[in-house]
Tab-separated table of C-alpha atoms in Angstrom:
chain	number	residue	atom	x	y	z
A	1	ASP	CA	32.206	140.212	-24.929
A	2	GLY	CA	33.558	137.135	-23.913
A	3	GLY	CA	35.865	136.841	-21.079
A	4	ILE	CA	36.098	135.917	-17.139
A	5	THR	CA	34.413	136.759	-14.011
A	6	GLN	CA	35.451	137.492	-11.229
A	7	SER	CA	33.441	137.276	-7.792
A	8	PRO	CA	32.986	139.427	-5.750
A	9	LYS	CA	35.803	141.695	-6.245
A	10	TYR	CA	36.304	142.715	-2.295
A	11	LEU	CA	35.381	139.464	0.045
A	12	PHE	CA	36.021	139.804	3.546
A	13	ARG	CA	36.107	136.375	5.589
A	14	LYS	CA	35.738	135.861	9.847
A	15	GLU	CA	38.364	132.911	11.255
A	16	GLY	CA	38.231	129.725	10.418
A	17	GLN	CA	34.812	130.338	7.742
A	18	ASN	CA	35.511	128.673	4.692
A	19	VAL	CA	34.729	131.302	1.617
A	20	THR	CA	34.487	130.747	-1.875
A	21	LEU	CA	36.021	132.744	-4.866
A	22	SER	CA	33.616	133.094	-8.106
A	23	CYS	CA	35.096	132.275	-11.532
A	24	GLU	CA	33.448	131.858	-14.640
A	25	GLN	CA	34.541	132.438	-18.446
A	26	ASN	CA	32.452	132.757	-21.794
A	27	LEU	CA	35.416	132.224	-24.209
A	28	ASN	CA	35.221	127.956	-24.221
A	29	HIS	CA	38.563	127.916	-23.010
A	30	ASP	CA	39.407	124.492	-21.549
A	31	ALA	CA	42.499	124.703	-19.088
A	32	MET	CA	42.027	127.238	-15.751
A	33	TYR	CA	43.480	127.783	-12.861
A	34	TRP	CA	43.554	130.107	-9.872
A	35	TYR	CA	47.095	132.039	-8.718
A	36	ARG	CA	47.331	133.893	-5.859
A	37	GLN	CA	49.248	137.132	-5.485
A	38	ASP	CA	51.032	138.465	-2.268
A	39	PRO	CA	52.360	142.023	-2.245
A	40	GLY	CA	56.522	141.921	-3.707
A	41	GLN	CA	55.879	138.708	-4.526
A	42	GLY	CA	55.558	136.851	-7.698
A	43	LEU	CA	51.903	135.836	-8.318
A	44	ARG	CA	51.782	131.795	-7.177
A	45	LEU	CA	50.214	128.432	-8.787
A	46	ILE	CA	47.660	127.262	-6.763
A	47	TYR	CA	45.267	125.108	-8.736
A	48	TYR	CA	44.393	123.922	-12.151
A	49	SER	CA	42.278	121.996	-14.460
A	50	GLN	CA	42.809	121.472	-18.043
A	51	ILE	CA	39.569	119.688	-18.568
A	52	VAL	CA	35.974	119.420	-17.355
A	53	ASN	CA	35.959	116.992	-13.824
A	54	ASP	CA	40.042	116.762	-13.672
A	55	PHE	CA	42.190	119.319	-11.942
A	56	GLN	CA	45.871	119.047	-10.122
A	57	LYS	CA	47.418	121.057	-6.864
A	58	GLY	CA	49.919	123.977	-8.341
A	59	ASP	CA	52.367	125.215	-5.939
A	60	ILE	CA	50.306	126.500	-2.445
A	61	ALA	CA	47.394	124.064	-2.592
A	62	GLU	CA	46.848	123.460	0.774
A	63	GLY	CA	43.869	124.833	2.739
A	64	TYR	CA	41.936	125.455	-0.795
A	65	SER	CA	39.425	123.182	-2.720
A	66	VAL	CA	38.952	123.677	-6.290
A	67	SER	CA	35.566	121.617	-8.659
A	68	ARG	CA	35.539	121.948	-12.240
A	69	GLU	CA	31.939	120.191	-12.927
A	70	LYS	CA	31.070	122.918	-16.115
A	71	LYS	CA	33.924	123.922	-18.885
A	72	GLU	CA	32.831	127.784	-17.949
A	73	SER	CA	33.262	127.446	-14.009
A	74	PHE	CA	36.055	127.132	-11.537
A	75	PRO	CA	34.931	128.263	-8.290
A	76	LEU	CA	37.686	127.808	-5.214
A	77	THR	CA	37.135	127.754	-1.978
A	78	VAL	CA	39.338	129.250	0.707
A	79	THR	CA	38.993	127.097	3.741
A	80	SER	CA	40.029	127.212	7.561
A	81	ALA	CA	43.050	125.282	6.904
A	82	GLN	CA	44.364	128.315	5.126
A	83	LYS	CA	46.404	129.678	7.567
A	84	ASN	CA	47.072	133.021	5.523
A	85	PRO	CA	44.280	133.371	3.281
A	86	THR	CA	45.030	138.145	2.927
A	87	ALA	CA	45.671	138.273	-0.167
A	88	PHE	CA	44.847	139.183	-3.961
A	89	TYR	CA	43.530	136.212	-6.014
A	90	LEU	CA	43.139	135.590	-9.614
A	91	CYS	CA	41.979	134.080	-11.888
A	92	ALA	CA	42.701	132.590	-15.444
A	93	SER	CA	41.418	130.445	-18.706
A	94	ARG	CA	44.109	128.942	-21.807
A	95	ILE	CA	43.659	128.486	-25.139
A	96	GLN	CA	46.506	127.645	-27.455
A	97	GLY	CA	48.739	129.429	-25.404
A	98	GLN	CA	46.574	133.117	-25.010
A	99	VAL	CA	46.639	133.369	-21.457
A	100	ILE	CA	42.885	135.461	-20.095
A	101	PHE	CA	42.607	137.009	-16.617
A	102	GLY	CA	39.983	137.960	-14.729
A	103	SER	CA	39.592	141.009	-12.665
A	104	GLY	CA	40.366	139.361	-9.418
A	105	THR	CA	39.698	138.942	-5.943
A	106	ARG	CA	40.710	140.850	-2.643
A	107	LEU	CA	40.167	138.590	0.350
A	108	THR	CA	40.439	140.145	4.222
A	109	VAL	CA	40.189	138.366	6.880
A	110	VAL	CA	39.036	140.264	9.774
B	1	LYS	CA	61.862	125.114	-8.855
B	2	GLN	CA	61.451	127.034	-12.330
B	3	GLU	CA	62.895	130.760	-11.248
B	4	VAL	CA	62.039	133.887	-12.571
B	5	THR	CA	64.320	137.238	-12.820
B	6	GLN	CA	62.733	140.413	-13.539
B	7	ILE	CA	65.071	143.408	-14.148
B	8	PRO	CA	64.841	146.764	-13.403
B	9	ALA	CA	62.106	145.775	-9.911
B	10	ALA	CA	60.800	149.372	-10.763
B	11	LEU	CA	61.866	151.801	-13.263
B	12	SER	CA	61.430	155.628	-13.637
B	13	VAL	CA	61.455	157.357	-16.671
B	14	PRO	CA	60.320	160.972	-18.539
B	15	GLU	CA	58.249	160.408	-21.292
B	16	GLY	CA	59.583	159.714	-24.132
B	17	GLU	CA	61.826	156.911	-23.468
B	18	ASN	CA	62.889	154.044	-25.206
B	19	LEU	CA	62.769	151.656	-22.228
B	20	VAL	CA	64.132	147.718	-21.629
B	21	LEU	CA	62.748	145.567	-19.597
B	22	ASN	CA	64.344	141.849	-18.933
B	23	CYS	CA	63.259	138.780	-18.342
B	24	SER	CA	65.592	134.903	-17.246
B	25	PHE	CA	64.149	132.289	-16.504
B	26	THR	CA	66.789	129.811	-14.971
B	27	ASP	CA	65.174	126.883	-17.143
B	28	SER	CA	66.028	128.044	-20.743
B	29	ALA	CA	64.119	125.098	-22.043
B	30	ILE	CA	60.473	127.716	-22.291
B	31	TYR	CA	57.436	126.522	-25.139
B	32	ASN	CA	56.107	130.006	-24.795
B	33	LEU	CA	55.736	133.370	-22.651
B	34	GLN	CA	54.089	135.856	-22.255
B	35	TRP	CA	54.532	139.907	-21.493
B	36	PHE	CA	51.574	141.677	-18.888
B	37	ARG	CA	50.467	144.562	-17.826
B	38	GLN	CA	49.382	145.505	-14.387
B	39	ASP	CA	48.041	148.587	-13.163
B	40	PRO	CA	47.194	148.699	-9.349
B	41	GLY	CA	44.338	146.064	-7.930
B	42	LYS	CA	43.241	145.584	-11.192
B	43	GLY	CA	43.644	142.480	-12.781
B	44	LEU	CA	46.619	141.173	-15.818
B	45	THR	CA	46.483	141.844	-19.322
B	46	SER	CA	48.410	140.268	-21.920
B	47	LEU	CA	50.032	143.015	-23.956
B	48	LEU	CA	52.206	139.988	-26.530
B	49	LEU	CA	52.545	136.414	-26.525
B	50	ILE	CA	55.552	134.626	-28.192
B	51	GLN	CA	54.865	131.399	-29.300
B	52	SER	CA	57.163	127.908	-29.734
B	53	SER	CA	57.844	128.751	-32.931
B	54	GLN	CA	58.262	132.464	-32.922
B	55	ARG	CA	61.270	134.089	-31.487
B	56	GLU	CA	59.345	138.268	-31.849
B	57	GLN	CA	56.423	139.881	-31.644
B	58	THR	CA	55.331	142.855	-31.644
B	59	SER	CA	52.235	145.272	-31.071
B	60	GLY	CA	52.680	149.100	-30.921
B	61	ARG	CA	54.967	150.802	-29.434
B	62	LEU	CA	55.160	147.700	-27.997
B	63	ASN	CA	58.305	144.784	-29.089
B	64	ALA	CA	59.062	141.391	-27.286
B	65	SER	CA	62.272	138.869	-28.037
B	66	LEU	CA	62.846	136.203	-26.619
B	67	ASP	CA	66.501	133.963	-26.835
B	68	LYS	CA	65.317	130.544	-26.370
B	69	SER	CA	69.215	129.206	-26.064
B	70	SER	CA	69.617	131.955	-22.708
B	71	GLY	CA	66.208	131.725	-21.104
B	72	ARG	CA	65.711	135.295	-21.363
B	73	SER	CA	63.427	137.460	-22.608
B	74	THR	CA	63.154	141.942	-23.601
B	75	LEU	CA	59.932	143.724	-23.549
B	76	TYR	CA	60.821	147.630	-25.406
B	77	ILE	CA	59.207	150.294	-25.129
B	78	ALA	CA	59.802	153.081	-27.792
B	79	ALA	CA	58.686	156.506	-27.148
B	80	SER	CA	57.033	155.992	-23.345
B	81	GLN	CA	54.043	157.757	-22.262
B	82	PRO	CA	52.649	158.652	-17.890
B	83	GLY	CA	49.711	156.468	-19.213
B	84	ASP	CA	52.162	153.793	-19.574
B	85	SER	CA	53.025	153.535	-16.544
B	86	ALA	CA	51.917	149.860	-13.877
B	87	THR	CA	53.821	146.951	-13.066
B	88	TYR	CA	54.988	144.494	-15.913
B	89	LEU	CA	55.416	140.973	-15.814
B	90	CYS	CA	56.639	138.366	-17.146
B	91	ALA	CA	55.025	134.942	-17.815
B	92	GLY	CA	57.017	131.704	-18.888
B	93	GLU	CA	55.507	127.939	-20.085
B	94	TYR	CA	57.224	124.807	-20.849
B	95	ASP	CA	55.988	121.348	-22.541
B	96	ARG	CA	56.010	119.235	-20.217
B	97	GLY	CA	53.030	116.788	-20.529
B	98	SER	CA	50.622	117.727	-18.046
B	99	THR	CA	51.932	120.986	-16.542
B	100	LEU	CA	51.603	122.286	-20.513
B	101	GLY	CA	49.732	125.911	-19.166
B	102	ARG	CA	51.172	126.561	-15.778
B	103	LEU	CA	52.996	129.709	-16.335
B	104	TYR	CA	56.010	130.464	-14.325
B	105	PHE	CA	56.084	134.133	-13.045
B	106	GLY	CA	58.448	136.564	-11.924
B	107	ARG	CA	58.074	139.585	-9.671
B	108	GLY	CA	57.534	142.880	-12.543
B	109	THR	CA	58.692	145.522	-13.288
B	110	GLN	CA	56.664	148.542	-11.630
B	111	LEU	CA	57.053	151.570	-13.951
B	112	THR	CA	56.636	155.007	-13.494
B	113	VAL	CA	56.348	156.942	-16.597
B	114	TRP	CA	56.236	160.840	-15.885
B	115	PRO	CA	55.032	164.334	-17.933
């Protein structure tokens, strides 16, 4: 079955640590996205990539980094510079207007 | 900055009612519009996509329409069921070069359908 796989489902980070969230898709989609969801707020765009080896900042990119070395993969690193990283992170891919989301990673700072 | 408003923020209804969920965009020049469903703690499931040349889409008991002149979209749910309980989000996309593909989301309508 084609789809988007995010891992891990739950992630705990200590203060000052960097952590990387995985996002893999086998849909052959060119465009991929990372969104952050906080209670009571809409989804906010962190980074997006339209093609391999290219990506752009979204609205809340500070404290995050990404790479797009392969079409199938778009990992997100939450760095220690992100002061409030506790949130639900959603990865998505898109083709011809149709956007498909993964099941999300819940990150908690402990 | 694009603003997306969803009304109502929450809705609680008995089973069997026909429902209307509303979504509006400050910039009405929407290229594509999608409606999603989100269950607690889960990712988003795409329900309906209205593409640039379309004004309406239907899937089963769901019907979505888009008025591009006003930047307003409506999701109609017929004969609601308890299984429809979830948060419904609308998202718009604009055709402005490199921003194509970015979705602008509303905060959602939290729907509860009780037996």
